[in-house]
CSV table of C-alpha atoms and ligand atoms in Angstrom, one decimal:
chain,number,residue,atom,x,y,z
Z,330,MET,CA,-31.0,-65.9,-52.7
Z,331,ILE,CA,-30.3,-66.3,-56.5
Z,332,THR,CA,-33.1,-64.2,-58.1
Z,333,ILE,CA,-33.9,-64.5,-62.1
Z,334,ASN,CA,-34.7,-62.0,-64.3
Z,335,GLU,CA,-38.4,-62.0,-64.3
Z,336,HIS,CA,-38.6,-60.6,-67.8
Z,337,TYR,CA,-37.9,-64.0,-69.4
Z,338,LEU,CA,-40.9,-65.0,-67.6
Z,339,LYS,CA,-43.0,-63.2,-70.0
Z,340,LEU,CA,-41.8,-64.7,-72.8
Z,341,GLN,CA,-43.8,-66.8,-75.0
Z,342,ALA,CA,-43.3,-70.7,-74.0
Z,343,SER,CA,-40.6,-71.7,-76.7
Z,344,TYR,CA,-38.8,-69.9,-79.9
Z,345,LEU,CA,-41.0,-70.1,-83.2
Z,346,PHE,CA,-38.3,-72.5,-84.9
Z,347,SER,CA,-37.6,-74.9,-82.0
Z,348,ASN,CA,-41.5,-75.3,-81.2
Z,349,ILE,CA,-41.9,-75.9,-85.6
Z,350,ALA,CA,-38.9,-78.6,-85.2
Z,351,LYS,CA,-40.4,-80.3,-81.8
Z,352,ARG,CA,-44.0,-80.4,-83.8
Z,353,VAL,CA,-41.9,-81.7,-87.2
Z,354,ASN,CA,-40.1,-84.3,-85.4
Z,355,THR,CA,-43.0,-85.6,-83.3
Z,356,PHE,CA,-44.6,-86.3,-86.5
Z,357,GLN,CA,-41.6,-87.9,-88.2
Z,358,GLU,CA,-41.7,-90.4,-85.1
Z,359,GLN,CA,-45.2,-91.4,-85.8
Z,360,ASN,CA,-44.5,-91.5,-89.5
Z,361,PRO,CA,-41.1,-93.0,-89.8
Z,362,ASP,CA,-41.8,-94.0,-93.7
Z,363,LYS,CA,-43.0,-90.3,-94.4
Z,364,GLU,CA,-40.6,-88.3,-96.6
Z,365,ILE,CA,-40.7,-84.7,-95.4
Z,366,ILE,CA,-39.8,-81.6,-97.1
Z,367,ARG,CA,-38.8,-78.6,-95.2
Z,368,LEU,CA,-39.8,-75.3,-96.8
Z,369,GLY,CA,-40.2,-73.9,-93.3
Z,370,ILE,CA,-37.3,-72.5,-91.6
Z,371,GLY,CA,-34.7,-70.5,-93.9
Z,372,ASP,CA,-31.8,-72.6,-93.7
Z,373,VAL,CA,-29.8,-73.2,-96.9
Z,374,THR,CA,-29.4,-76.6,-98.2
Z,375,ARG,CA,-26.5,-76.2,-100.8
Z,376,ALA,CA,-22.8,-76.5,-100.2
Z,377,LEU,CA,-20.5,-74.1,-99.5
Z,378,PRO,CA,-19.1,-72.4,-102.8
Z,379,ALA,CA,-15.9,-74.3,-103.4
Z,380,ALA,CA,-13.8,-71.2,-103.5
Z,381,CYS,CA,-14.9,-70.8,-99.8
Z,382,THR,CA,-14.1,-74.3,-98.7
Z,383,GLU,CA,-10.6,-74.0,-100.7
Z,384,ALA,CA,-10.0,-71.0,-98.6
Z,385,PHE,CA,-11.1,-72.7,-95.5
Z,386,HIS,CA,-8.8,-75.9,-96.2
Z,387,LYS,CA,-5.9,-73.4,-96.9
Z,388,ALA,CA,-6.5,-71.9,-93.7
Z,389,ILE,CA,-6.9,-74.8,-91.8
Z,390,ASP,CA,-3.2,-76.2,-93.1
Z,391,GLU,CA,-2.0,-72.8,-92.2
Z,392,MET,CA,-3.4,-73.6,-88.3
Z,393,ALA,CA,-1.3,-77.2,-89.0
Z,394,THR,CA,2.3,-74.9,-88.4
Z,395,ASP,CA,3.7,-73.3,-86.1
Z,396,ALA,CA,5.5,-71.0,-88.2
Z,397,SER,CA,1.7,-70.0,-89.8
Z,398,PHE,CA,-0.5,-70.6,-86.7
Z,399,ARG,CA,-2.7,-67.7,-85.2
Z,400,GLY,CA,-4.0,-67.3,-81.8
Z,401,TYR,CA,-6.7,-64.7,-80.7
Z,402,GLY,CA,-7.0,-62.5,-83.7
Z,403,PRO,CA,-8.6,-59.0,-83.5
Z,404,GLU,CA,-12.0,-59.1,-81.9
Z,405,GLN,CA,-13.5,-56.8,-84.8
Z,406,GLY,CA,-12.3,-59.1,-87.2
Z,407,TYR,CA,-9.5,-59.5,-89.7
Z,408,ASP,CA,-8.5,-56.5,-91.8
Z,409,PHE,CA,-8.3,-58.9,-95.1
Z,410,LEU,CA,-12.2,-59.6,-94.6
Z,411,ARG,CA,-12.9,-55.8,-93.3
Z,412,ASN,CA,-11.3,-54.4,-96.1
Z,413,ALA,CA,-12.8,-57.0,-98.6
Z,414,ILE,CA,-16.8,-55.8,-97.1
Z,415,ALA,CA,-16.0,-52.5,-97.5
Z,416,GLU,CA,-15.1,-52.5,-101.4
Z,417,ASN,CA,-17.2,-54.7,-102.3
Z,418,ASP,CA,-20.2,-54.6,-100.3
Z,419,PHE,CA,-20.7,-50.7,-99.9
Z,420,GLN,CA,-17.8,-48.9,-101.3
Z,421,SER,CA,-18.4,-50.6,-105.0
Z,422,ARG,CA,-22.1,-49.2,-104.1
Z,423,GLY,CA,-21.6,-45.7,-103.0
Z,424,ALA,CA,-21.7,-46.0,-100.2
Z,425,ASP,CA,-19.0,-44.4,-97.8
Z,426,ILE,CA,-18.3,-47.2,-95.5
Z,427,SER,CA,-14.5,-47.9,-94.1
Z,428,ALA,CA,-13.0,-50.7,-93.0
Z,429,ASP,CA,-13.4,-50.4,-89.3
Z,430,GLU,CA,-17.0,-49.6,-89.2
Z,431,ILE,CA,-17.3,-52.9,-89.8
Z,432,PHE,CA,-17.5,-55.8,-87.0
Z,433,VAL,CA,-17.4,-59.4,-88.1
Z,434,SER,CA,-19.0,-61.7,-85.9
Z,435,ASP,CA,-20.5,-64.9,-86.4
Z,436,GLY,CA,-24.4,-64.4,-86.9
Z,437,ALA,CA,-27.0,-61.7,-87.3
Z,438,LYS,CA,-29.4,-63.0,-85.5
Z,439,CYS,CA,-26.3,-62.4,-81.9
Z,440,ASP,CA,-26.0,-59.4,-83.2
Z,441,THR,CA,-29.3,-58.1,-83.6
Z,442,GLY,CA,-30.2,-59.5,-80.1
Z,443,ASN,CA,-26.6,-57.9,-78.4
Z,444,ILE,CA,-27.0,-54.7,-79.6
Z,445,GLN,CA,-29.4,-53.5,-77.8
Z,446,GLU,CA,-27.9,-53.6,-74.4
Z,447,LEU,CA,-26.2,-50.1,-75.5
Z,448,PHE,CA,-29.4,-48.7,-75.4
Z,449,THR,CA,-31.4,-47.9,-71.7
Z,450,THR,CA,-34.4,-50.0,-71.0
Z,451,ASP,CA,-37.1,-47.2,-70.9
Z,452,ILE,CA,-36.6,-46.5,-75.0
Z,453,LYS,CA,-39.7,-46.4,-76.8
Z,454,VAL,CA,-39.0,-49.4,-79.4
Z,455,ALA,CA,-41.0,-49.9,-82.8
Z,456,ILE,CA,-41.1,-53.4,-84.0
Z,457,PRO,CA,-42.3,-54.7,-87.3
Z,458,ASP,CA,-45.6,-57.1,-87.3
Z,459,PRO,CA,-45.1,-59.5,-88.5
Z,460,VAL,CA,-41.2,-59.9,-87.3
Z,461,TYR,CA,-38.2,-61.8,-87.1
Z,462,PRO,CA,-39.0,-63.1,-83.4
Z,463,VAL,CA,-35.3,-62.0,-82.3
Z,464,TYR,CA,-36.1,-58.6,-82.3
Z,465,LEU,CA,-39.0,-58.9,-80.1
Z,466,ASP,CA,-37.6,-61.3,-77.9
Z,467,THR,CA,-34.3,-59.9,-76.9
Z,468,ASN,CA,-36.4,-56.6,-75.6
Z,469,VAL,CA,-38.3,-58.6,-73.7
Z,470,MET,CA,-35.5,-60.5,-71.8
Z,471,ALA,CA,-34.0,-57.1,-71.5
Z,472,GLY,CA,-37.1,-55.4,-69.9
Z,473,ARG,CA,-38.5,-53.0,-72.5
Z,474,THR,CA,-42.1,-54.6,-72.7
Z,475,GLY,CA,-45.0,-54.6,-70.7
Z,476,THR,CA,-46.6,-58.7,-70.1
Z,477,TYR,CA,-48.0,-60.9,-73.3
Z,478,GLU,CA,-51.7,-59.8,-73.9
Z,479,ASP,CA,-54.1,-60.7,-76.6
Z,480,GLY,CA,-51.0,-61.6,-78.9
Z,481,ARG,CA,-48.6,-58.8,-78.2
Z,482,TYR,CA,-46.6,-57.0,-75.5
Z,483,ARG,CA,-47.6,-54.1,-74.1
Z,484,GLY,CA,-45.1,-50.7,-74.4
Z,485,VAL,CA,-43.8,-51.9,-77.8
Z,486,ILE,CA,-45.0,-49.8,-80.4
Z,487,TYR,CA,-46.2,-52.1,-83.2
Z,488,LEU,CA,-45.6,-51.3,-86.7
Z,489,ASP,CA,-48.3,-53.1,-88.8
Z,490,SER,CA,-47.3,-54.7,-92.0
Z,491,THR,CA,-50.4,-55.6,-94.0
Z,492,LYS,CA,-51.6,-56.0,-97.3
Z,493,GLU,CA,-52.8,-52.7,-96.8
Z,494,ASN,CA,-49.5,-51.3,-96.8
Z,495,ASN,CA,-48.1,-53.2,-99.4
Z,496,TYR,CA,-46.1,-55.2,-96.0
Z,497,VAL,CA,-43.8,-52.0,-95.9
Z,498,PRO,CA,-44.7,-50.3,-92.1
Z,499,SER,CA,-46.0,-46.6,-92.5
Z,500,LEU,CA,-44.0,-44.0,-89.8
Z,501,PRO,CA,-45.7,-44.9,-86.7
Z,502,LYS,CA,-48.3,-42.2,-84.6
Z,503,GLU,CA,-46.3,-42.7,-81.1
Z,504,VAL,CA,-42.6,-42.0,-81.6
Z,505,PRO,CA,-40.1,-44.3,-81.2
Z,506,ASP,CA,-36.5,-44.0,-80.1
Z,507,LEU,CA,-35.3,-47.5,-81.5
Z,508,ILE,CA,-36.8,-48.6,-84.7
Z,509,TYR,CA,-36.4,-52.2,-86.1
Z,510,LEU,CA,-36.4,-53.0,-89.7
Z,511,CYS,CA,-35.6,-55.9,-92.3
Z,512,PHE,CA,-35.5,-55.4,-96.0
Z,513,PRO,CA,-35.9,-57.8,-98.2
Z,514,ASN,CA,-38.2,-58.7,-95.1
Z,515,ASN,CA,-38.3,-61.8,-93.1
Z,516,PRO,CA,-40.9,-63.1,-93.1
Z,517,THR,CA,-43.0,-61.2,-95.8
Z,518,GLY,CA,-40.3,-61.2,-98.6
Z,519,SER,CA,-41.5,-57.7,-99.2
Z,520,THR,CA,-38.9,-55.1,-100.4
Z,521,ILE,CA,-38.6,-51.1,-99.6
Z,522,THR,CA,-38.0,-48.5,-102.5
Z,523,LYS,CA,-35.3,-46.1,-101.5
Z,524,ALA,CA,-37.8,-43.3,-101.5
Z,525,GLU,CA,-39.7,-45.4,-98.9
Z,526,LEU,CA,-36.2,-45.9,-96.9
Z,527,LYS,CA,-35.5,-42.2,-97.0
Z,528,THR,CA,-38.9,-41.2,-95.6
Z,529,TRP,CA,-37.8,-43.7,-92.5
Z,530,VAL,CA,-33.9,-42.2,-92.4
Z,531,ASP,CA,-35.3,-38.6,-92.4
Z,532,TYR,CA,-37.9,-39.4,-89.6
Z,533,ALA,CA,-34.9,-40.9,-87.5
Z,534,ARG,CA,-33.2,-37.9,-87.6
Z,535,GLU,CA,-35.8,-35.4,-86.8
Z,536,ASN,CA,-36.8,-37.6,-83.9
Z,537,LYS,CA,-33.1,-38.5,-82.6
Z,538,ALA,CA,-34.0,-42.2,-83.1
Z,539,LEU,CA,-31.9,-45.1,-84.3
Z,540,ILE,CA,-32.7,-47.4,-86.8
Z,541,LEU,CA,-31.8,-51.1,-86.8
Z,542,PHE,CA,-31.3,-52.1,-90.3
Z,543,ASP,CA,-31.2,-56.1,-91.0
Z,544,ALA,CA,-30.0,-56.5,-94.7
Z,545,ALA,CA,-29.4,-60.5,-94.1
Z,546,TYR,CA,-31.2,-60.8,-97.6
Z,547,GLU,CA,-30.1,-58.5,-100.0
Z,548,ALA,CA,-28.2,-60.8,-101.9
Z,549,PHE,CA,-32.1,-61.6,-103.3
Z,550,ILE,CA,-32.5,-58.4,-104.6
Z,551,ARG,CA,-32.7,-58.5,-108.3
Z,552,ASP,CA,-34.1,-55.4,-108.8
Z,553,GLU,CA,-31.5,-52.9,-109.4
Z,554,SER,CA,-33.4,-49.8,-108.3
Z,555,LEU,CA,-33.9,-51.2,-104.8
Z,556,PRO,CA,-31.8,-50.2,-101.8
Z,557,LYS,CA,-29.3,-53.2,-100.7
Z,558,SER,CA,-28.2,-51.3,-98.2
Z,559,ILE,CA,-29.3,-48.6,-95.5
Z,560,TYR,CA,-26.3,-46.5,-96.4
Z,561,GLU,CA,-27.4,-45.7,-100.1
Z,562,ILE,CA,-29.6,-43.4,-98.5
Z,563,GLU,CA,-28.2,-39.6,-97.9
Z,564,GLY,CA,-27.9,-39.5,-93.9
Z,565,ALA,CA,-28.1,-43.0,-93.1
Z,566,LYS,CA,-24.9,-43.6,-91.5
Z,567,GLU,CA,-25.7,-40.9,-88.4
Z,568,VAL,CA,-28.5,-42.7,-87.4
Z,569,ALA,CA,-28.5,-46.5,-88.3
Z,570,ILE,CA,-26.7,-49.8,-87.9
Z,571,GLU,CA,-26.9,-52.6,-90.4
Z,572,PHE,CA,-26.9,-56.2,-89.7
Z,573,ARG,CA,-25.4,-58.4,-92.4
Z,574,SER,CA,-24.7,-62.3,-93.2
Z,575,PHE,CA,-22.7,-65.0,-94.8
Z,576,SER,CA,-25.6,-67.3,-93.9
Z,577,LYS,CA,-28.1,-66.6,-97.2
Z,578,ASN,CA,-25.8,-65.8,-99.8
Z,579,ALA,CA,-22.7,-68.0,-99.1
Z,580,GLY,CA,-24.5,-71.2,-97.2
Z,581,PHE,CA,-22.8,-70.0,-94.0
Z,582,THR,CA,-25.7,-71.2,-91.7
Z,583,GLY,CA,-23.7,-73.9,-90.1
Z,584,THR,CA,-20.4,-72.1,-90.8
Z,585,ARG,CA,-21.0,-69.1,-88.7
Z,586,CYS,CA,-19.9,-65.5,-90.1
Z,587,ALA,CA,-21.7,-62.1,-90.4
Z,588,TYR,CA,-21.0,-58.7,-89.2
Z,589,THR,CA,-22.8,-55.1,-88.2
Z,590,VAL,CA,-21.8,-51.9,-89.3
Z,591,VAL,CA,-21.8,-49.0,-86.9
Z,592,PRO,CA,-20.8,-45.7,-88.7
Z,593,LYS,CA,-18.4,-43.7,-87.0
Z,594,GLU,CA,-20.9,-40.5,-86.8
Z,595,CYS,CA,-23.7,-42.9,-85.7
Z,596,ALA,CA,-24.8,-41.8,-82.2
Z,597,GLY,CA,-27.2,-41.9,-79.1
Z,598,PHE,CA,-27.6,-39.3,-76.1
Z,599,ASP,CA,-26.6,-39.7,-73.1
Z,600,SER,CA,-29.1,-38.8,-70.2
Z,601,ASN,CA,-28.4,-34.8,-70.3
Z,602,GLY,CA,-29.2,-35.4,-74.2
Z,603,ASN,CA,-25.4,-35.2,-75.2
Z,604,LYS,CA,-24.4,-36.8,-78.4
Z,605,GLN,CA,-22.6,-40.4,-77.9
Z,606,LEU,CA,-20.6,-42.2,-80.5
Z,607,ILE,CA,-22.5,-45.3,-80.7
Z,608,HIS,CA,-18.9,-47.0,-82.4
Z,609,PRO,CA,-16.9,-46.7,-79.2
Z,610,LEU,CA,-19.4,-48.5,-77.3
Z,611,TRP,CA,-19.8,-51.3,-79.3
Z,612,ASN,CA,-16.5,-51.7,-80.1
Z,613,ARG,CA,-16.0,-52.0,-76.2
Z,614,ARG,CA,-18.8,-54.3,-76.1
Z,615,HIS,CA,-17.7,-56.4,-78.7
Z,616,CYS,CA,-13.7,-56.5,-77.2
Z,617,THR,CA,-15.4,-57.5,-74.1
Z,618,LYS,CA,-18.0,-60.3,-74.7
Z,619,PHE,CA,-16.6,-61.3,-77.9
Z,620,ASN,CA,-12.9,-63.1,-79.0
Z,621,GLY,CA,-13.7,-63.4,-82.6
Z,622,VAL,CA,-14.2,-65.6,-85.5
Z,623,SER,CA,-11.9,-68.2,-86.4
Z,624,TYR,CA,-9.2,-67.3,-89.0
Z,625,PRO,CA,-10.3,-70.4,-91.2
Z,626,VAL,CA,-14.3,-69.3,-91.2
Z,627,GLN,CA,-13.2,-65.5,-91.8
Z,628,ARG,CA,-10.5,-66.7,-95.1
Z,629,ALA,CA,-13.9,-68.4,-96.2
Z,630,ALA,CA,-15.9,-65.5,-95.7
Z,631,GLU,CA,-13.0,-63.8,-97.8
Z,632,ALA,CA,-13.4,-65.9,-101.0
Z,633,VAL,CA,-16.7,-65.2,-101.2
Z,634,TYR,CA,-15.4,-61.6,-102.9
Z,635,SER,CA,-12.8,-63.4,-105.0
Z,636,GLU,CA,-13.9,-63.5,-108.4
Z,637,ALA,CA,-14.7,-67.2,-108.5
Z,638,GLY,CA,-16.8,-67.1,-105.1
Z,639,LYS,CA,-18.3,-63.8,-106.6
Z,640,ASN,CA,-19.7,-66.5,-109.5
Z,641,GLN,CA,-20.5,-69.1,-107.2
Z,642,THR,CA,-22.5,-67.5,-104.4
Z,643,ARG,CA,-24.5,-65.6,-107.5
Z,644,ALA,CA,-25.2,-68.9,-108.7
Z,645,LEU,CA,-26.3,-70.5,-105.3
Z,646,VAL,CA,-28.5,-67.7,-105.0
Z,647,ALA,CA,-29.8,-67.4,-108.5
Z,648,GLY,CA,-30.6,-71.7,-107.5
Z,649,TYR,CA,-32.7,-70.2,-104.5
Z,650,LEU,CA,-34.5,-67.6,-106.5
Z,651,LYS,CA,-35.4,-70.4,-109.2
Z,652,ASN,CA,-37.0,-72.2,-106.2
Z,653,ALA,CA,-38.9,-68.8,-105.2
Z,654,ASP,CA,-40.2,-68.5,-108.9
Z,655,LEU,CA,-41.5,-72.0,-109.0
Z,656,ILE,CA,-43.3,-71.4,-105.8
Z,657,ALA,CA,-45.0,-68.2,-106.3
Z,658,THR,CA,-46.0,-69.7,-109.8
Z,659,GLU,CA,-47.9,-72.6,-108.2
Z,660,ILE,CA,-49.2,-70.7,-105.4
Z,661,LYS,CA,-51.0,-67.9,-108.1
Z,662,LYS,CA,-52.3,-70.9,-110.4
Z,663,LEU,CA,-53.8,-72.2,-106.7
Z,664,GLY,CA,-55.6,-68.9,-106.0
Z,665,PHE,CA,-53.7,-67.5,-103.0
Z,666,ASP,CA,-52.8,-63.9,-102.6
Z,667,PHE,CA,-49.3,-63.7,-102.0
Z,668,VAL,CA,-46.0,-61.5,-101.6
Z,669,GLY,CA,-42.1,-62.2,-101.7
Z,670,GLY,CA,-40.4,-64.7,-103.6
Z,671,ASP,CA,-38.8,-62.2,-106.5
Z,672,ASN,CA,-36.1,-60.2,-104.5
Z,673,SER,CA,-36.2,-62.6,-101.9
Z,674,PRO,CA,-36.4,-66.2,-100.8
Z,675,TYR,CA,-39.6,-66.4,-98.9
Z,676,ILE,CA,-43.0,-65.9,-100.1
Z,677,TRP,CA,-45.2,-65.0,-97.6
Z,678,ILE,CA,-49.1,-66.5,-98.4
Z,679,GLN,CA,-52.5,-65.5,-97.2
Z,680,GLY,CA,-53.9,-68.9,-96.8
Z,681,ASN,CA,-57.3,-67.4,-95.2
Z,682,ARG,CA,-57.5,-70.3,-92.5
Z,683,ASP,CA,-56.0,-70.3,-89.1
Z,684,SER,CA,-52.0,-70.4,-90.0
Z,685,TRP,CA,-51.1,-73.2,-87.4
Z,686,GLU,CA,-54.1,-75.4,-88.9
Z,687,PHE,CA,-52.6,-74.7,-92.1
Z,688,PHE,CA,-49.2,-75.8,-90.9
Z,689,ASP,CA,-50.5,-79.0,-89.8
Z,690,MET,CA,-52.5,-79.8,-92.5
Z,691,LEU,CA,-49.9,-79.4,-94.7
Z,692,LEU,CA,-47.6,-81.4,-92.7
Z,693,ASN,CA,-50.3,-84.0,-92.0
Z,694,LYS,CA,-51.6,-84.0,-95.9
Z,695,ALA,CA,-48.6,-83.0,-97.5
Z,696,GLY,CA,-45.4,-83.9,-95.5
Z,697,VAL,CA,-44.4,-80.2,-96.1
Z,698,VAL,CA,-42.8,-78.3,-93.5
Z,699,CYS,CA,-44.1,-74.4,-93.8
Z,700,THR,CA,-43.6,-71.5,-91.0
Z,701,PRO,CA,-46.8,-70.3,-89.5
Z,702,GLY,CA,-47.7,-66.7,-89.9
Z,703,ALA,CA,-48.8,-66.1,-86.3
Z,704,GLY,CA,-45.6,-67.1,-85.1
Z,705,PHE,CA,-44.3,-64.2,-86.6
Z,706,GLY,CA,-47.0,-61.7,-84.5
Z,707,LYS,CA,-50.5,-60.9,-84.6
Z,708,CYS,CA,-50.5,-59.3,-88.3
Z,709,GLY,CA,-49.0,-62.8,-89.3
Z,710,GLU,CA,-52.1,-64.8,-88.2
Z,711,GLY,CA,-53.8,-66.1,-91.2
Z,712,TYR,CA,-50.5,-66.3,-93.3
Z,713,ILE,CA,-47.9,-69.4,-93.6
Z,714,ARG,CA,-44.3,-68.3,-94.9
Z,715,LEU,CA,-42.7,-70.7,-97.5
Z,716,SER,CA,-38.9,-70.8,-97.7
Z,717,ALA,CA,-37.1,-71.5,-101.3
Z,718,PHE,CA,-34.3,-72.8,-98.8
Z,719,ASN,CA,-34.0,-76.3,-100.7
Z,720,SER,CA,-33.5,-78.4,-103.7
Z,721,TYR,CA,-35.3,-77.4,-107.1
Z,722,GLU,CA,-36.5,-81.2,-107.1
Z,723,ASN,CA,-37.9,-81.1,-103.8
Z,724,VAL,CA,-40.0,-77.7,-104.1
Z,725,GLU,CA,-41.5,-79.4,-107.9
Z,726,LYS,CA,-42.4,-82.0,-105.3
Z,727,ALA,CA,-43.7,-80.0,-102.3
Z,728,MET,CA,-45.6,-78.0,-105.1
Z,729,LYS,CA,-47.4,-80.9,-106.2
Z,730,ARG,CA,-48.3,-82.6,-103.1
Z,731,ILE,CA,-49.9,-78.7,-102.2
Z,732,LYS,CA,-51.7,-78.8,-104.8
Z,733,GLU,CA,-53.1,-82.4,-104.2
Z,734,ALA,CA,-53.5,-81.7,-100.3
Z,735,LEU,CA,-55.5,-78.7,-101.0
Q,884,MLT,C1,-36.0,-67.8,-90.8
Q,884,MLT,O1,-36.4,-69.2,-90.9
Q,884,MLT,O2,-36.6,-66.5,-90.3
Q,884,MLT,C2,-34.3,-67.5,-90.7
Q,884,MLT,O3,-33.7,-69.0,-90.7
Q,884,MLT,C3,-34.1,-67.4,-89.1
Q,884,MLT,C4,-32.5,-67.3,-89.1
Q,884,MLT,O4,-31.9,-66.6,-90.4
Q,884,MLT,O5,-32.2,-67.0,-87.8
């Protein structure tokens, strides 16, 4: 008899964004003439930077002749990309990360989900609320939680991110072993200062804990005093793994390329309390279960770091931030409390009503898709998230329609 992993049965019926897509599709079927503007899922809408598509084309041409064709590449990523990442994303900001600490992959979603496979199921996990659902669901799948009761899984240490703490969680009462942090935050768009992040790094060091730091939205940071990487904080290399993506800065959501940084000194502990380095373990996992990102995609990602690529990605991000400014301005005029949008593509709005009800109202009356805050956790109830990933014209139109609907 084939028995199943019953932890899957604890999961909520469907993944948040699949649930929303289903509701939107049903609405569109019932209202075929209604033009829907999507400010829900954080999916980019603008074309890849020209530097990337040129590099992509060139690499595909290389694959077309035997002399330059490439088969399996290194699982961890080609040196040309790992070197460009280390130099541009870390060393240039004073973070001492080397190319061989970078593992290129096809997505930060997969990496944040897969990394927890390295740790035992009896560890205590601290997860922010509201949160990107992948961190929580993958721990449920692994059996690190109890059942779902009253909007929360038993056994998880929830890190409430609320208006009271400026959407930056405080240190928990119960000491966790694994801590998830994401800044600029998804879904709230809030940011963390260097001093606040240092508190978490020091705490992890004192408690032999590990931080999983999701920095997928770092490109949206305009305030230069804010940390773009956790490795800008002293001591972080011992206790933190960082996740990055080309999805949001360079429009790779459909192209797929990301990376994870596992510093050589980053360690966990075995059952005897002996230090075990994580780098060789993640390397072993990566080589066993992954065959690398395709060569043309890695060449396209490398082009993000060329002079033209840097200018073009900066312009892409600036365009989305202009949308975020517009959303924030209009939401303020409507009298709502909100956070985010200044160093983030997300605006987290206190709607003062049930968040799914707000979602349905905006869809039905304005034809605008948002993401209901409750889908990100109990603390998200009463909130909605608007994403700036769309054209300026559509954002303008959406905000006008929202104003009319309200
Ligand atoms: C979101 O809308 O939260 C993001 O698109 C999720 C993701 O990047 O997977």
